[in-house]
XYZ file of C-alpha atoms in Angstrom:
335
model
C 2.733 19.962 15.623
C 4.593 16.639 15.632
C 8.116 16.192 14.266
C 8.149 12.402 13.899
C 5.586 9.635 13.465
C 4.211 7.905 16.588
C 5.363 4.344 17.387
C 2.675 1.797 18.330
C 3.424 -1.630 19.805
C 0.976 -4.256 18.560
C 2.150 -6.818 21.131
C 0.104 -4.872 23.697
C -2.960 -6.626 22.264
C -1.661 -9.815 23.905
C -0.651 -8.230 27.231
C -4.004 -8.333 29.002
C -7.324 -6.539 28.711
C -6.128 -3.156 29.971
C -3.133 -3.009 27.647
C -5.247 -4.138 24.700
C -7.815 -1.428 25.404
C -5.068 1.191 25.698
C -3.602 0.088 22.361
C -7.015 0.347 20.677
C -7.485 3.868 22.016
C -4.022 4.917 20.876
C -4.543 3.369 17.433
C -7.834 5.231 16.986
C -6.451 8.577 18.135
C -3.227 8.423 16.104
C -5.026 7.505 12.897
C -7.634 10.189 13.480
C -4.997 12.851 13.944
C -2.028 11.789 11.779
C -3.092 8.799 9.691
C 0.462 7.375 9.813
C 2.488 5.531 12.452
C 5.302 3.031 12.978
C 4.161 -0.455 13.999
C 6.396 -2.675 16.154
C 5.538 -5.875 18.020
C 3.753 -7.190 14.918
C 5.183 -10.724 15.090
C 6.720 -10.874 11.601
C 10.113 -12.540 12.189
C 13.270 -10.530 11.530
C 14.639 -13.425 9.471
C 11.767 -13.046 6.993
C 12.224 -9.268 6.908
C 15.920 -9.719 6.105
C 15.207 -12.318 3.428
C 12.552 -10.312 1.596
C 14.915 -7.320 1.391
C 17.794 -9.536 0.244
C 15.792 -11.308 -2.470
C 14.453 -7.942 -3.630
C 18.021 -6.726 -4.123
C 18.861 -9.908 -6.025
C 15.954 -9.224 -8.374
C 17.103 -5.695 -9.172
C 20.643 -7.006 -9.708
C 19.442 -9.254 -12.557
C 20.453 -8.268 -16.090
C 18.028 -5.844 -17.719
C 16.824 -8.412 -20.271
C 15.786 -10.806 -17.497
C 13.795 -8.097 -15.713
C 12.209 -6.912 -18.949
C 11.169 -10.489 -19.748
C 8.464 -10.016 -17.094
C 7.678 -6.370 -17.915
C 4.190 -5.321 -16.884
C 3.235 -4.366 -20.441
C 2.942 -8.133 -21.027
C 0.265 -8.434 -18.307
C -3.362 -7.304 -18.662
C -3.411 -7.357 -14.838
C -0.579 -4.748 -14.585
C 1.661 -7.329 -12.874
C 5.397 -7.658 -13.245
C 8.337 -5.337 -13.765
C 8.060 -1.593 -14.360
C 11.194 -0.044 -15.799
C 12.659 3.219 -14.504
C 10.281 6.120 -15.019
C 7.463 3.821 -16.138
C 4.836 4.882 -13.587
C 3.055 8.178 -13.017
C 1.673 9.762 -9.844
C -0.525 12.852 -10.268
C 0.617 12.948 -13.893
C 4.321 13.202 -13.025
C 6.999 10.549 -13.582
C 8.059 8.498 -10.543
C 11.784 7.745 -10.670
C 11.950 4.134 -9.547
C 11.896 0.578 -10.839
C 9.625 -2.037 -9.326
C 7.790 -5.319 -9.583
C 4.052 -5.559 -8.812
C 2.627 -8.745 -7.282
C -1.043 -9.445 -6.616
C -3.102 -12.472 -5.567
C -2.067 -15.504 -7.630
C -5.375 -16.462 -9.287
C -6.660 -17.436 -12.747
C -7.723 -14.608 -15.025
C -11.372 -13.686 -14.523
C -13.908 -14.629 -17.178
C -15.074 -12.030 -19.679
C -18.462 -10.363 -19.315
C -18.105 -9.153 -15.725
C -17.502 -5.615 -14.493
C -14.419 -3.999 -15.982
C -12.450 -4.147 -12.730
C -12.324 -7.954 -12.906
C -9.675 -7.479 -15.589
C -7.264 -6.928 -12.666
C -7.681 -10.518 -11.460
C -5.146 -12.984 -12.804
C -1.651 -14.461 -12.514
C 1.644 -12.832 -11.618
C 4.851 -12.831 -13.625
C 7.921 -14.328 -11.949
C 11.552 -14.256 -13.119
C 12.890 -17.673 -14.194
C 16.351 -16.764 -12.912
C 15.170 -16.152 -9.326
C 12.729 -18.908 -8.289
C 13.130 -18.055 -4.590
C 11.393 -14.714 -5.180
C 7.946 -16.320 -5.480
C 8.417 -18.446 -2.353
C 9.624 -15.549 -0.197
C 7.031 -13.083 -1.486
C 4.195 -15.579 -0.948
C 5.263 -16.121 2.668
C 5.626 -12.352 3.115
C 2.172 -11.501 1.787
C 0.566 -14.286 3.830
C 2.072 -12.862 7.040
C 1.191 -9.274 6.210
C -2.396 -10.219 5.375
C -2.641 -11.600 8.915
C -1.170 -8.458 10.504
C -3.390 -6.173 8.442
C -6.586 -8.114 9.208
C -5.806 -7.992 12.921
C -5.313 -4.228 12.674
C -8.658 -3.836 10.889
C -10.414 -5.834 13.580
C -8.723 -3.680 16.217
C -9.881 -0.494 14.486
C -13.423 -1.846 14.331
C -13.485 -2.437 18.079
C -11.871 0.935 18.785
C -14.642 2.652 16.818
C -17.437 0.861 18.664
C -18.204 -1.651 15.891
C -18.198 -5.459 16.082
C -14.724 -6.945 15.765
C -15.756 -8.757 12.562
C -17.242 -5.674 10.866
C -14.762 -5.903 7.983
C -14.395 -9.684 7.806
C -16.808 -10.312 4.926
C -14.734 -8.077 2.677
C -11.243 -8.968 3.925
C -10.982 -12.242 5.841
C -10.999 -14.504 2.773
C -9.191 -13.827 -0.519
C -8.383 -10.130 -0.060
C -7.044 -8.330 -3.133
C -3.728 -7.336 -1.607
C -0.917 -5.920 -3.749
C 2.799 -5.818 -3.007
C 5.219 -3.486 -4.752
C 8.927 -4.287 -4.556
C 10.590 -0.979 -5.315
C 14.103 0.302 -5.897
C 14.716 4.048 -5.846
C 18.032 4.974 -7.508
C 19.755 8.081 -6.261
C 18.717 11.182 -8.220
C 18.821 13.996 -5.645
C 22.066 15.992 -6.069
C 21.491 17.452 -3.443
C 18.369 19.228 -4.702
C 15.489 16.825 -3.910
C 14.000 14.967 -6.875
C 10.673 13.127 -6.991
C 10.733 9.449 -6.183
C 6.918 9.329 -5.903
C 4.697 12.393 -6.112
C 2.382 13.458 -3.305
C -0.753 11.354 -3.057
C -3.115 9.520 -0.731
C -3.361 5.741 -1.004
C -6.615 4.825 -2.702
C -7.160 1.512 -0.938
C -7.715 0.605 2.697
C -4.477 0.048 4.608
C -0.773 0.123 3.740
C 2.095 -1.630 5.540
C 5.443 -0.312 4.320
C 8.827 -1.867 4.980
C 11.744 0.493 4.341
C 15.257 -0.865 4.012
C 17.103 -0.298 7.276
C 19.084 2.929 7.477
C 17.230 4.589 4.606
C 14.843 7.550 4.417
C 12.929 9.433 1.764
C 9.296 9.045 2.845
C 7.647 12.303 3.907
C 4.194 12.662 5.476
C 2.092 15.839 5.475
C 0.785 17.026 8.858
C -0.768 20.435 9.486
C 0.788 21.841 6.341
C 4.333 20.622 7.019
C 6.263 17.627 5.678
C 7.526 15.174 8.340
C 10.429 12.853 7.502
C 9.662 9.173 8.151
C 12.964 7.254 7.967
C 13.124 3.522 8.572
C 12.879 2.207 12.131
C 14.532 -1.227 12.530
C 11.972 -4.025 12.453
C 9.021 -1.637 12.116
C 6.414 -1.109 9.444
C 5.162 2.316 8.494
C 1.372 2.006 8.513
C -1.086 4.398 6.928
C -4.775 4.726 6.207
C -6.108 4.584 2.652
C -9.024 6.561 1.283
C -11.469 3.659 1.562
C -10.957 3.372 5.325
C -11.449 7.114 5.537
C -14.674 6.570 3.578
C -15.786 3.788 5.943
C -15.496 6.182 8.899
C -16.843 9.281 7.096
C -13.503 10.945 7.542
C -12.940 10.150 11.215
C -9.841 8.155 10.263
C -7.502 10.188 8.102
C -6.001 9.321 4.709
C -2.888 11.483 4.644
C -0.868 12.979 1.806
C 2.645 11.599 1.491
C 5.499 11.548 -1.015
C 8.910 9.970 -1.535
C 12.091 11.918 -2.186
C 14.712 10.222 -4.342
C 17.905 9.214 -2.505
C 21.138 11.107 -3.061
C 23.121 10.213 -6.152
C 25.447 7.298 -5.512
C 22.932 5.561 -3.226
C 19.630 3.730 -3.618
C 16.771 2.445 -1.473
C 14.639 -0.701 -1.338
C 11.030 -0.192 -0.283
C 8.192 -2.726 -0.008
C 4.724 -1.173 0.267
C 1.988 -3.746 0.895
C -1.568 -2.620 0.150
C -4.255 -4.536 2.058
C -7.459 -4.331 0.074
C -10.797 -6.174 -0.073
C -12.401 -8.209 -2.848
C -12.619 -6.200 -6.058
C -16.433 -6.083 -5.865
C -16.490 -4.802 -2.276
C -18.492 -1.750 -1.339
C -16.656 -0.617 1.748
C -18.701 -1.227 4.929
C -19.832 1.995 6.614
C -19.290 1.988 10.370
C -21.875 3.547 12.649
C -19.901 5.857 14.917
C -20.968 7.015 18.354
C -22.259 10.615 18.501
C -18.983 11.635 20.174
C -16.810 10.204 17.393
C -19.186 11.215 14.601
C -18.912 14.832 15.771
C -15.165 14.663 15.123
C -15.450 13.125 11.638
C -14.133 15.559 9.035
C -15.727 14.125 5.909
C -13.615 12.943 3.010
C -10.312 14.567 2.097
C -10.159 16.672 -1.030
C -8.237 14.716 -3.652
C -5.326 16.693 -5.160
C -6.373 15.582 -8.661
C -10.085 16.219 -7.978
C -10.898 12.516 -8.285
C -13.245 11.570 -5.439
C -13.005 8.077 -4.017
C -15.425 5.570 -5.556
C -17.443 3.265 -3.316
C -16.544 -0.029 -5.026
C -12.924 -0.957 -4.440
C -12.361 -2.446 -7.902
C -13.425 0.782 -9.605
C -10.799 2.690 -7.636
C -8.104 0.089 -8.292
C -8.761 0.030 -12.029
C -8.814 3.813 -12.321
C -5.499 4.054 -10.514
C -3.857 1.441 -12.735
C -5.080 3.021 -15.947
C -3.632 6.379 -14.899
C -0.379 5.087 -13.437
C 0.559 2.780 -16.332
C -0.711 4.295 -19.605
C 1.482 1.961 -21.683
C -0.194 -1.132 -20.187
C -3.610 0.495 -20.514
C -2.996 1.239 -24.205
C -1.769 -2.302 -24.870
C -4.618 -4.162 -23.127
C -7.433 -1.776 -22.178
C -7.636 0.914 -24.845
C -11.432 0.752 -24.655
C -11.261 2.014 -21.051
C -8.860 4.945 -21.491
C -11.635 7.532 -21.710
C -12.737 6.738 -18.140
C -9.261 7.035 -16.603
């Protein structure tokens, strides 16, 4: 039984063939066993980390009317600001406020599969123009880190390095949440986000330095995962578990609200493929295949769907019923 998440140093990939091979082995084993780890040596500059946290705080400090001017109920793509208590996980209210940002693209044409309704523009606050610039630079850098990790996983599992490139290397459908958790625990813990597995592929989470709240399930116990300076918390989503028939593990996790009188900034980045992607299935060696556990049982009895866009749409419809009612009432029965 572990008591803290492992720490992996990505710079070992550039330290010679032996170190790179050792990193691949460690990455495979940690994500088979735990599904979560801290990532250091990723190359994202500390100056950019500091700036994205600072501009996030400036956004949440805006007057309420300026935040609500870009409320997500105005966006068929579920982009923009979600007010406190405006999102659900496993049917329960998450106590946080946030802004959702996706790929900046034109809205998709009508007549395609329903999940194309998620493609479209973001909403940005007029009073904080630097938010778009910083967030764009941030997502560009994290797309690079995440793609390199996927290629490393592919090699570690005996697949070609480019096994995931068709789905991810160009125009991935990555989503960034900029989240503020206000203090609600007093001291009895209150839900910040309910227990769940991420439905996508790969998550890179930046937690404001000195803050905690994230908890990860391992062998029936909850492990605290406080921030580590300069590190991302990385975890597997259900679609990467699907791609490896359960060899890599999508792990339950939750967020506890901070103590009253405090708050916490958190930036989860979800690296996902094109909306129409059917996740590639990797052919594992007999040795690894024998250790594959099959897919995790979803706590809401909602098995993962093979096409990424179907999963993403289902999640959005459930998490934001007000947006779904305003723009997608014809789809509510399938949520």
